[in-house]
PDB file of C-alpha atoms in Angstrom:
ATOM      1  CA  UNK L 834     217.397 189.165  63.572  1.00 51.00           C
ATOM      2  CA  UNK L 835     220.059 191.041  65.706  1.00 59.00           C
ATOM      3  CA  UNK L 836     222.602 189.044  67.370  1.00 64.00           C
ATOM      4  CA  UNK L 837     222.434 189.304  71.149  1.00 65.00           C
ATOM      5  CA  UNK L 838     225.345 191.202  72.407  1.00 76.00           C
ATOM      6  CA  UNK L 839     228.201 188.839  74.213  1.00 79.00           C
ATOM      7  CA  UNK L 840     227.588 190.893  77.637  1.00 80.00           C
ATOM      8  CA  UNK L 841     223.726 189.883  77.147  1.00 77.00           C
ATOM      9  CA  UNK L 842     225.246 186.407  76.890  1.00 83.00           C
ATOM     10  CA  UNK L 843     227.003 186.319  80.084  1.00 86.00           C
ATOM     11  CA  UNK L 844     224.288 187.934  81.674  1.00 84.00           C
ATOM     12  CA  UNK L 845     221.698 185.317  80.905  1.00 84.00           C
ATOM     13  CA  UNK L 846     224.098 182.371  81.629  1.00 87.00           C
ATOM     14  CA  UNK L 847     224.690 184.096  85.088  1.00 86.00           C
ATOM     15  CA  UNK L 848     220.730 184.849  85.810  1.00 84.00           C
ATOM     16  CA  UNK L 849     220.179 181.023  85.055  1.00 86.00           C
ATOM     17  CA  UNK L 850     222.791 179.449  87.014  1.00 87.00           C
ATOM     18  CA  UNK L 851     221.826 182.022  89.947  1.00 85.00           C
ATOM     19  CA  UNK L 852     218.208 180.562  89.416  1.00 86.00           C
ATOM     20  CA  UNK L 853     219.404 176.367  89.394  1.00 88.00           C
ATOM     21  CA  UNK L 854     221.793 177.341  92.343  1.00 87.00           C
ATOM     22  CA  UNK L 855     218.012 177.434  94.563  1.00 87.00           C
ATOM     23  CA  UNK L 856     217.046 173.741  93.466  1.00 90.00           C
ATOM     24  CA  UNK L 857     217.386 171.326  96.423  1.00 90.00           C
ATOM     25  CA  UNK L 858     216.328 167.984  96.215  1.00 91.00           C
ATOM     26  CA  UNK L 859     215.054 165.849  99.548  1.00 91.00           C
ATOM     27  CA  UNK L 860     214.767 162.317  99.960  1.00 92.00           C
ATOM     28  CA  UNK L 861     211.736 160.112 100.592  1.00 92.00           C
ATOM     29  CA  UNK L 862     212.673 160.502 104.622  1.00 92.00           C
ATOM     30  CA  UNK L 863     213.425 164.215 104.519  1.00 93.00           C
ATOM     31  CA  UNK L 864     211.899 167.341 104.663  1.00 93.00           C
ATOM     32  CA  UNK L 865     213.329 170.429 103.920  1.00 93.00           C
ATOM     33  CA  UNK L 866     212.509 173.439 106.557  1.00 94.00           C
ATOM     34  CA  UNK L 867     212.720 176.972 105.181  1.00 94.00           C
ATOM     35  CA  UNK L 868     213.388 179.957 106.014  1.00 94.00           C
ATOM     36  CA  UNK L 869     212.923 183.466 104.114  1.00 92.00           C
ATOM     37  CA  UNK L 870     215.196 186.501 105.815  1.00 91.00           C
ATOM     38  CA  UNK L 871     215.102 183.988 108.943  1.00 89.00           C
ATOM     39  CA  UNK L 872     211.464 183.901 109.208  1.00 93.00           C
ATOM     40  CA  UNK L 873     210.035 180.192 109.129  1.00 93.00           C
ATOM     41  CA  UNK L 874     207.768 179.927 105.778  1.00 93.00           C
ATOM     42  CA  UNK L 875     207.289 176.205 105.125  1.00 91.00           C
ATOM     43  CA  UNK L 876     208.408 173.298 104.574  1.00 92.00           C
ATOM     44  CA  UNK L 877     209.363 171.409 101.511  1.00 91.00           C
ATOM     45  CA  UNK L 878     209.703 168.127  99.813  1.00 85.00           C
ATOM     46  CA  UNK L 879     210.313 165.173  99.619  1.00 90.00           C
ATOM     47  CA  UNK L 880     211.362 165.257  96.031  1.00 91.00           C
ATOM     48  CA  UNK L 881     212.691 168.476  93.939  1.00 92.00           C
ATOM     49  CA  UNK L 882     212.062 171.763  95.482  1.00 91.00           C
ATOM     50  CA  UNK L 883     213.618 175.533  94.648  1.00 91.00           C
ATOM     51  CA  UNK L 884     214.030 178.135  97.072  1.00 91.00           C
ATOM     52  CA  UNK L 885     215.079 181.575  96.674  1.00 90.00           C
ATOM     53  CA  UNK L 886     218.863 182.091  95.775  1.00 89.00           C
ATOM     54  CA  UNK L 887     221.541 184.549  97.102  1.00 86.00           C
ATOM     55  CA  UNK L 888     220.875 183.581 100.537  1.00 86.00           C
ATOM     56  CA  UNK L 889     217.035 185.152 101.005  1.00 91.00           C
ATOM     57  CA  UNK L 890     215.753 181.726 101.068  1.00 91.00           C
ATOM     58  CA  UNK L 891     217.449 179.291 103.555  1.00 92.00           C
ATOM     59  CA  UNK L 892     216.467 175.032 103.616  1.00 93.00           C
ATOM     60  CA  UNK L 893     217.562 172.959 106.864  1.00 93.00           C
ATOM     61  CA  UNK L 894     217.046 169.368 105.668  1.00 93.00           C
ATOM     62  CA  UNK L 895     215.701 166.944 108.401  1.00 93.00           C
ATOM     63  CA  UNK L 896     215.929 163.246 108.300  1.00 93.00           C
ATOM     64  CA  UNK L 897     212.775 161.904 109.766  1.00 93.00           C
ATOM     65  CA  UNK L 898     213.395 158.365 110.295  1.00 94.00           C
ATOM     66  CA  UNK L 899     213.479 156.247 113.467  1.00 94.00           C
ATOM     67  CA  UNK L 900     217.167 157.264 115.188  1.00 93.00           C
ATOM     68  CA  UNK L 901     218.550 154.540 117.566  1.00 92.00           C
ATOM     69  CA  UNK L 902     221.094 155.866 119.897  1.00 91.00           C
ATOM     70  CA  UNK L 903     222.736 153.465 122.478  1.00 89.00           C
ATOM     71  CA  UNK L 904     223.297 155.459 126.101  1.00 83.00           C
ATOM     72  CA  UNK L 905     226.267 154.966 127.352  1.00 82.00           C
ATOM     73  CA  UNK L 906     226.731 153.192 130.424  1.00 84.00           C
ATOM     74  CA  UNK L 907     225.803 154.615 133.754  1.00 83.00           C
ATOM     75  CA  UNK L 908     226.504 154.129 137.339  1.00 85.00           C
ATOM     76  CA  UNK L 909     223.840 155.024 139.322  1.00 85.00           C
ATOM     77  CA  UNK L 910     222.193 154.393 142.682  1.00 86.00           C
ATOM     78  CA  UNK L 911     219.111 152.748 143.256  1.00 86.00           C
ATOM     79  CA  UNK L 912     216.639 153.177 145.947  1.00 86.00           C
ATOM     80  CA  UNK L 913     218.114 150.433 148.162  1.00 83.00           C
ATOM     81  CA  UNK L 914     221.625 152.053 147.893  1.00 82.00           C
ATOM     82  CA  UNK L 915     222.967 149.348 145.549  1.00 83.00           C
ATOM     83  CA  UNK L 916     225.391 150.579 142.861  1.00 85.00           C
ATOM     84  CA  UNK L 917     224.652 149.513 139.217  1.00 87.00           C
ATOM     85  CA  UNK L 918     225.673 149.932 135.944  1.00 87.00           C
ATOM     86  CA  UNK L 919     223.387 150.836 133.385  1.00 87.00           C
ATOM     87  CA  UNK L 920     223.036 150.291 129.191  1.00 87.00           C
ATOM     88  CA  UNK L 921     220.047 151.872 127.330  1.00 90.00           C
ATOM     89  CA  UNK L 922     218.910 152.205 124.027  1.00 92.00           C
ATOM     90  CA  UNK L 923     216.942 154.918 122.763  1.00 92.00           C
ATOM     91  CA  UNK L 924     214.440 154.777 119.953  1.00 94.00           C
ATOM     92  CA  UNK L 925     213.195 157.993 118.368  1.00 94.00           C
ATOM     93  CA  UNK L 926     211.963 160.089 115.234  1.00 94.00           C
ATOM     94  CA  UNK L 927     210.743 163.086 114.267  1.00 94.00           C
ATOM     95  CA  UNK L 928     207.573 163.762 113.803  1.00 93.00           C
ATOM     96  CA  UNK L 929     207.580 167.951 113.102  1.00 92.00           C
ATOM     97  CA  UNK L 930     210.346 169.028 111.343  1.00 93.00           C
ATOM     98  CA  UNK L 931     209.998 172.602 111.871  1.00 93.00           C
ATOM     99  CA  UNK L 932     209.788 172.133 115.406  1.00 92.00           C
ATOM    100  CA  UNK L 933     212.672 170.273 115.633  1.00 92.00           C
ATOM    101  CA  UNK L 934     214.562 173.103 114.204  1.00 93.00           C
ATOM    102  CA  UNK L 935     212.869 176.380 115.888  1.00 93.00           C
ATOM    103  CA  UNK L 936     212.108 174.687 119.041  1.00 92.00           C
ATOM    104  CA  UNK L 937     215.561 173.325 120.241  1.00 91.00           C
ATOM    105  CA  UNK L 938     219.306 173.711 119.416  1.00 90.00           C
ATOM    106  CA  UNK L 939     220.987 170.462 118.041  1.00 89.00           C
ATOM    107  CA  UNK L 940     217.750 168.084 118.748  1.00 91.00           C
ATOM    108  CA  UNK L 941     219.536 165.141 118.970  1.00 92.00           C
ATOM    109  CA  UNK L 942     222.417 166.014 121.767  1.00 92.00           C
ATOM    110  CA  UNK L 943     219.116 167.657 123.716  1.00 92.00           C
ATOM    111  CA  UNK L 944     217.263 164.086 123.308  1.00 93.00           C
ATOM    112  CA  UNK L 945     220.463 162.073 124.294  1.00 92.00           C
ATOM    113  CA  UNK L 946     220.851 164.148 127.522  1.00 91.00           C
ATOM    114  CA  UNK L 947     217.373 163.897 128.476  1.00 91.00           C
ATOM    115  CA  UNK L 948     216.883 160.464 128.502  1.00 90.00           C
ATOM    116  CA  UNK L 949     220.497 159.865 130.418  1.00 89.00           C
ATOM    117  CA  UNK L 950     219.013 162.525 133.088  1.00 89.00           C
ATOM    118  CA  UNK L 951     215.369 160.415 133.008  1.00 88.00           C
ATOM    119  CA  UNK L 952     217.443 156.857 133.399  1.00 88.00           C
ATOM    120  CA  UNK L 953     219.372 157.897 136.380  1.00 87.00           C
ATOM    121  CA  UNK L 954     216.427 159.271 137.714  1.00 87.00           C
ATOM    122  CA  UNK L 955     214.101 156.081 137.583  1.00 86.00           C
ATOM    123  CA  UNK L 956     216.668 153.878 138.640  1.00 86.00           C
ATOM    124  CA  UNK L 957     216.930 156.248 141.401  1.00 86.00           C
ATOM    125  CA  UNK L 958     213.240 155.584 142.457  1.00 86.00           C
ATOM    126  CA  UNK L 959     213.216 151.733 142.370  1.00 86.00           C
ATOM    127  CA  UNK L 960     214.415 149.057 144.851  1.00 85.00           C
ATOM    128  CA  UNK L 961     217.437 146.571 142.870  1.00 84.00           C
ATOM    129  CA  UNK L 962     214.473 143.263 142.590  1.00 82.00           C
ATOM    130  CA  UNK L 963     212.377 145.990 140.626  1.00 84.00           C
ATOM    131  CA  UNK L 964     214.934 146.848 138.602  1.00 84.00           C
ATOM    132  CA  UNK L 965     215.909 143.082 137.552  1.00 83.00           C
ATOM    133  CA  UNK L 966     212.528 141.813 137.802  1.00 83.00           C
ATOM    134  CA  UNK L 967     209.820 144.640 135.869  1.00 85.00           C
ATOM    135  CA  UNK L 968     211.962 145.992 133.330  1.00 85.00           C
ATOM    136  CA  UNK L 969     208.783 146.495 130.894  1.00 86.00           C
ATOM    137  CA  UNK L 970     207.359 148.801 133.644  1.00 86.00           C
ATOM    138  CA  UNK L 971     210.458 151.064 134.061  1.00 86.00           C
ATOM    139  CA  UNK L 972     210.845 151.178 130.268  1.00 87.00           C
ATOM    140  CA  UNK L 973     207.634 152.038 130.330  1.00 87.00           C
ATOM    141  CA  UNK L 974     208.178 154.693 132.856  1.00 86.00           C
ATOM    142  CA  UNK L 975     211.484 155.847 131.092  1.00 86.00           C
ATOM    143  CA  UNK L 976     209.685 156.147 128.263  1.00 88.00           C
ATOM    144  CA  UNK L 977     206.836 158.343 129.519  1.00 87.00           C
ATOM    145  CA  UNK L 978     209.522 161.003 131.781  1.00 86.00           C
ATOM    146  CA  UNK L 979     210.862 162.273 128.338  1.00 89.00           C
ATOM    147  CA  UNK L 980     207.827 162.083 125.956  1.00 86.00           C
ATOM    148  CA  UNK L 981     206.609 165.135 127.063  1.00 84.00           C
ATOM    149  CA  UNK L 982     209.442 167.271 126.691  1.00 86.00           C
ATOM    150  CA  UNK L 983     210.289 165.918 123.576  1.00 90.00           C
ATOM    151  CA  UNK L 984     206.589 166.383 122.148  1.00 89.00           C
ATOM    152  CA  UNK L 985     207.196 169.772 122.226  1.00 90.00           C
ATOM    153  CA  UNK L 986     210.679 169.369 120.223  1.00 92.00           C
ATOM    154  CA  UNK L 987     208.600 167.568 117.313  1.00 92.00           C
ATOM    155  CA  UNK L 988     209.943 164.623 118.533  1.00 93.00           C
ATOM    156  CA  UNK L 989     208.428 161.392 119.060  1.00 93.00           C
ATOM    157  CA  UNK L 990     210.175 158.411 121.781  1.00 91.00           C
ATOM    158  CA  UNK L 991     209.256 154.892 120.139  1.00 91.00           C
ATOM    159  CA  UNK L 992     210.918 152.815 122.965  1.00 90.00           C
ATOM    160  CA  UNK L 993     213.664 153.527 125.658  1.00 90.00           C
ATOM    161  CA  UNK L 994     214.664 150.463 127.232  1.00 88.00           C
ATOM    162  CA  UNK L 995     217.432 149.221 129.399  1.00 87.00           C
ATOM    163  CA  UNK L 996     219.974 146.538 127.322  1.00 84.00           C
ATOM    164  CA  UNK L 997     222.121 145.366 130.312  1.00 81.00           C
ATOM    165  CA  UNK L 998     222.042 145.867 134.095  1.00 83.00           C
ATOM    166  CA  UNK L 999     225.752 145.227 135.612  1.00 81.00           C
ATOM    167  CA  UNK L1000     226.152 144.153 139.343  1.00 79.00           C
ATOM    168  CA  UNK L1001     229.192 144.476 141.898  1.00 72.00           C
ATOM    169  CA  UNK L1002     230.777 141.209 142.503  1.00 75.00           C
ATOM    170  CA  UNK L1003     229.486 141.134 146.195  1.00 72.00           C
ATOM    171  CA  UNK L1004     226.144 141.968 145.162  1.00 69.00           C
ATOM    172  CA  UNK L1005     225.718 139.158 142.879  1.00 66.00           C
ATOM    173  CA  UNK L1006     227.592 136.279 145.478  1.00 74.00           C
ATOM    174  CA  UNK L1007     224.889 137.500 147.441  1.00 72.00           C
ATOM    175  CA  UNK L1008     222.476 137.355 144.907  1.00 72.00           C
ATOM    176  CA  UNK L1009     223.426 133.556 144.334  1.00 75.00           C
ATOM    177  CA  UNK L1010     223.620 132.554 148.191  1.00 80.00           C
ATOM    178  CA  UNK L1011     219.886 134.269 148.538  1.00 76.00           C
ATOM    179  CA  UNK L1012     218.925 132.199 145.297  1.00 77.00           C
ATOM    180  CA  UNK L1013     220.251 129.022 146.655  1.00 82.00           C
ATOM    181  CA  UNK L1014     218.597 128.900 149.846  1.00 84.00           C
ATOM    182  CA  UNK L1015     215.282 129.302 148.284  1.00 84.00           C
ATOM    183  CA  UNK L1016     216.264 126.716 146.000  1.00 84.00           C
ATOM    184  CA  UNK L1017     217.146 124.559 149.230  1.00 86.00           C
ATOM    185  CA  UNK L1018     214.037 125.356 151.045  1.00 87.00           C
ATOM    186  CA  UNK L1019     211.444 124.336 148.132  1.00 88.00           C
ATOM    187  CA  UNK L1020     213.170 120.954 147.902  1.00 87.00           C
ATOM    188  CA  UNK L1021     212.832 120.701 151.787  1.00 89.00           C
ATOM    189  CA  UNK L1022     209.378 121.557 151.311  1.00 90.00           C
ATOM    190  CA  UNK L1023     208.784 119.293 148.569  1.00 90.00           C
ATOM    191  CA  UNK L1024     210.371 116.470 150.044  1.00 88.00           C
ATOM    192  CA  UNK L1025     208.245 117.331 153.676  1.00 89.00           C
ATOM    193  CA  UNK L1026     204.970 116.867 151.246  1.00 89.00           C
ATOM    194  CA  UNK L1027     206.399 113.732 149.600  1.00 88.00           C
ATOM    195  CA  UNK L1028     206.351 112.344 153.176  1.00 88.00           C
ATOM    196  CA  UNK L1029     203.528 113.546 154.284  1.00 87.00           C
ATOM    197  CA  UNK L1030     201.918 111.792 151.570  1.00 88.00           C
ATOM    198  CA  UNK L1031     203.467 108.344 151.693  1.00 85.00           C
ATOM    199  CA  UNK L1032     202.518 108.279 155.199  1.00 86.00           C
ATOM    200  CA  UNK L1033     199.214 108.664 154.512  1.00 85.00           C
ATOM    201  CA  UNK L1034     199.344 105.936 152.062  1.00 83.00           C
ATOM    202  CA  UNK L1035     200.508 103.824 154.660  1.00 79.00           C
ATOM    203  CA  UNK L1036     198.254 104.656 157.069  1.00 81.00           C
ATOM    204  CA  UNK L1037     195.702 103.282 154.409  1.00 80.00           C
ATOM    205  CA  UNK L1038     197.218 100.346 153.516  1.00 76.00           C
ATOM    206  CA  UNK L1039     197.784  99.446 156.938  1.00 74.00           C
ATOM    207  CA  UNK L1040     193.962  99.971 157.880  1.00 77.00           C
ATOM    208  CA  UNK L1041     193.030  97.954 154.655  1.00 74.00           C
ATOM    209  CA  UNK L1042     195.376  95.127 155.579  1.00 69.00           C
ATOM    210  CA  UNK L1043     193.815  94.932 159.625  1.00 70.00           C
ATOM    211  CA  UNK L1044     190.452  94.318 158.017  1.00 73.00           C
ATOM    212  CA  UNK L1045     191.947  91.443 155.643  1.00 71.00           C
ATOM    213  CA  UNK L1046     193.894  89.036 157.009  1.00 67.00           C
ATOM    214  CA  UNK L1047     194.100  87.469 153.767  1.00 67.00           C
ATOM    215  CA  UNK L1048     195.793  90.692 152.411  1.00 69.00           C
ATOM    216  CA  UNK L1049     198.386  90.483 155.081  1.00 66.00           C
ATOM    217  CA  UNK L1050     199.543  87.232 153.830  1.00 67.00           C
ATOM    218  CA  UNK L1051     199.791  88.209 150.475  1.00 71.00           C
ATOM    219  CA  UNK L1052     202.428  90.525 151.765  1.00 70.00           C
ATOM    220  CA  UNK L1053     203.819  88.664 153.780  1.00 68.00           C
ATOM    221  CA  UNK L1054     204.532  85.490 150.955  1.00 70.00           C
ATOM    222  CA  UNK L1055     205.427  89.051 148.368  1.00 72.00           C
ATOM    223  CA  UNK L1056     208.121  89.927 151.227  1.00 69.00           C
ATOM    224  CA  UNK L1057     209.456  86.740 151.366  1.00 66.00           C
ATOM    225  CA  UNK L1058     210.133  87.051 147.444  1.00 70.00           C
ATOM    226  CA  UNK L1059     211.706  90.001 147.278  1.00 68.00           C
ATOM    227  CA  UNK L1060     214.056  88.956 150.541  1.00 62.00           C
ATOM    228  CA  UNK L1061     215.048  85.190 148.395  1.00 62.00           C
ATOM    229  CA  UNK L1062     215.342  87.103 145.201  1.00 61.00           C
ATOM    230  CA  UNK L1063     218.410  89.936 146.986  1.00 60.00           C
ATOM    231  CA  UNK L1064     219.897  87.535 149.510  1.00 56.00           C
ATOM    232  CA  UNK L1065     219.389  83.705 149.404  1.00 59.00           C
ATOM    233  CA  UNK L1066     221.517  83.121 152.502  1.00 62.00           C
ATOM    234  CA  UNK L1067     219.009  84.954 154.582  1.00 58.00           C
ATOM    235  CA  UNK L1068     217.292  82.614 156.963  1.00 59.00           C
ATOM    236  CA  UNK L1069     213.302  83.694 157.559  1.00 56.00           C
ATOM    237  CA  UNK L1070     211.060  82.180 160.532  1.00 57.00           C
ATOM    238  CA  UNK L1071     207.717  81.878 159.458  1.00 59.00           C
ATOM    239  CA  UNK L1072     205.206  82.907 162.015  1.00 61.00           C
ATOM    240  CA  UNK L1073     201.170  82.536 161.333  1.00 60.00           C
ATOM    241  CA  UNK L1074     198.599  84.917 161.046  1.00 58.00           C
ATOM    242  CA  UNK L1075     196.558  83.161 163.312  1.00 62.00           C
ATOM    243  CA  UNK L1076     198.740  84.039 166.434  1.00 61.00           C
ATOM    244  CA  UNK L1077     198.921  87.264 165.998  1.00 61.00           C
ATOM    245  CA  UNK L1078     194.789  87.226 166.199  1.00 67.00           C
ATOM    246  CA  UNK L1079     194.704  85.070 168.806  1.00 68.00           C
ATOM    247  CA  UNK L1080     197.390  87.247 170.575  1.00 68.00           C
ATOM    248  CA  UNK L1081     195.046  90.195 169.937  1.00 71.00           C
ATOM    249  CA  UNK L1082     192.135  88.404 171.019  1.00 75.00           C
ATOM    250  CA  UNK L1083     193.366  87.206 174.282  1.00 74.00           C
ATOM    251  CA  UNK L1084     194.630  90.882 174.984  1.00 74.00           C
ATOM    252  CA  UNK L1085     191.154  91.873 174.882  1.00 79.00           C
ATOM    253  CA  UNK L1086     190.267  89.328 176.519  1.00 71.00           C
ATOM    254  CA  UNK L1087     191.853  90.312 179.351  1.00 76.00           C
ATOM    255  CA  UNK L1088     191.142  93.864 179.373  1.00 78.00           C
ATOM    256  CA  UNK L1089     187.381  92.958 179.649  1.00 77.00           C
ATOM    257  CA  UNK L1090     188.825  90.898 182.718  1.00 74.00           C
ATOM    258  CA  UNK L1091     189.769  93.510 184.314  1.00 76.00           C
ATOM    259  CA  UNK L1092     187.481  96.550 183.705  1.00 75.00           C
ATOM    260  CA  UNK L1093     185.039  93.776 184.913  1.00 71.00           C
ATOM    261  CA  UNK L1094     186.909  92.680 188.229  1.00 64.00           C
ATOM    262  CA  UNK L1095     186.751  95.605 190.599  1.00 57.00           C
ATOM    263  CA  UNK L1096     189.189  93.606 192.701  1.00 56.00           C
ATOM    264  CA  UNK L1097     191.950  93.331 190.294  1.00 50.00           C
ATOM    265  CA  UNK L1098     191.558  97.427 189.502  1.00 50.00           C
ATOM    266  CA  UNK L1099     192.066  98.200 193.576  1.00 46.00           C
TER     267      UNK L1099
END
């Protein structure tokens, strides 16, 4: 058997390290996009893949998990003219690879500017209570103004939502003065009910206690306990049912006299 020459030696080292120098090897959350002579021809992985060497084959390796990005804080202008600071988060992943690539230069700046652009614009559209009061609907709204453009990146928006809305300092002493006259008006109103009520209750008892004289003394002897048991110096004067009735009666009594006596009326 004839040796193999030492330049046949280098040679084949040379043509197998050209051929390992194409294996690329992608993670469980990445895909590798590639690229033959800058045409798009597939994509590859996740696990070992080989492309072409000596730059005919190109790979462009794309994470595709969820990507959080916190916006940074905005002032904007609502639709009520009240300036506010805003802090977002951004939830997003992609969903085409090779669309994230062909489609758009440097996906995620493009992403992070669109959804600043889309926040200032919504806040822009909403009255200040809105804002502080249905944040699920403008996140839902926020979320929605950039899904279609990015659907056409390969991209998919999970959530957008705002993290903090920040106030000016005259805003919110407003805010609190507005809060605590509603606060002071319920308890007037609940207060107005709570008499409203007891004078009903009265109103009954005292009906219920005309039509029993018996119950009146009950209260009466119930009052006199409760005025020995705070203050034994007090002095009470005793006065019978019996003349108020007959006090009542002979008011009547008289009345008849004189719708009777067409004398006493001229």
């Amino acid at each position: 058997m004839q040796a193999l020459a030492p330049q046949d030696i280098i040679a084949a080292i040379v043509v197998v390290a050209v051929l390992l120098s194409g294996l690329r090897i992608a993670q469980e959350y990445q895909r590798g996009v590639v690229f033959r002579l800058g045409r798009y021809v597939g994509l590859r992985g996740p696990g070992l893949y080989w492309i072409i060497p000596l730059g005919i084959d190109r790979a462009v390796t794309i994470d595709i998990r969820t990507q959080t990005v916190s916006a940074e804080q905005q002032e904007t202008i609502t639709r009520d003219s009240v300036t506010v600071k805003l802090n977002a988060v951004l939830w997003y992943r992609i969903t085409d690879a090779a669309k994230s690539v062909i489609a758009v230069a440097d996906m995620p700046a493009a992403v992070y500017q669109l959804a600043l652009t889309s926040l200032r614009n919504s806040i822009g559209q909403h009255d200040l209570d809105e804002v502080l009061q249905e944040r699920d609907k403008i996140n839902g709204l926020l979320r929605q103004n950039i899904a279609g453009a990015t659907g056409a990146w390969g991209v998919e928006i999970e959530r957008f939502e705002m993290k903090d809305v920040e106030l000016p300092e005259a805003m919110q002493e407003v805010m609190a003065m507005q809060a605590q006259a509603i606060r002071e008006k319920r308890a007037r109103i609940i207060k107005a009910d709570a008499e409203l009520e007891a004078s009903r209750k009265l109103a009954d008892a005292a009906q219920q206690m005309a039509n029993n004289p018996v119950a009146v003394e009950l209260r009466r002897m119930q009052m006199l306990t409760e005025v020995g048991a705070e203050n034994n110096s007090t002095t009470v004067l005793m006065i019978p049912s019996d003349f108020v009735s007959l006090a009542k009666s002979l008011d009547e009594y008289l009345r008849e006299r004189r719708s009777a006596d067409p004398s006493s009326q001229a």
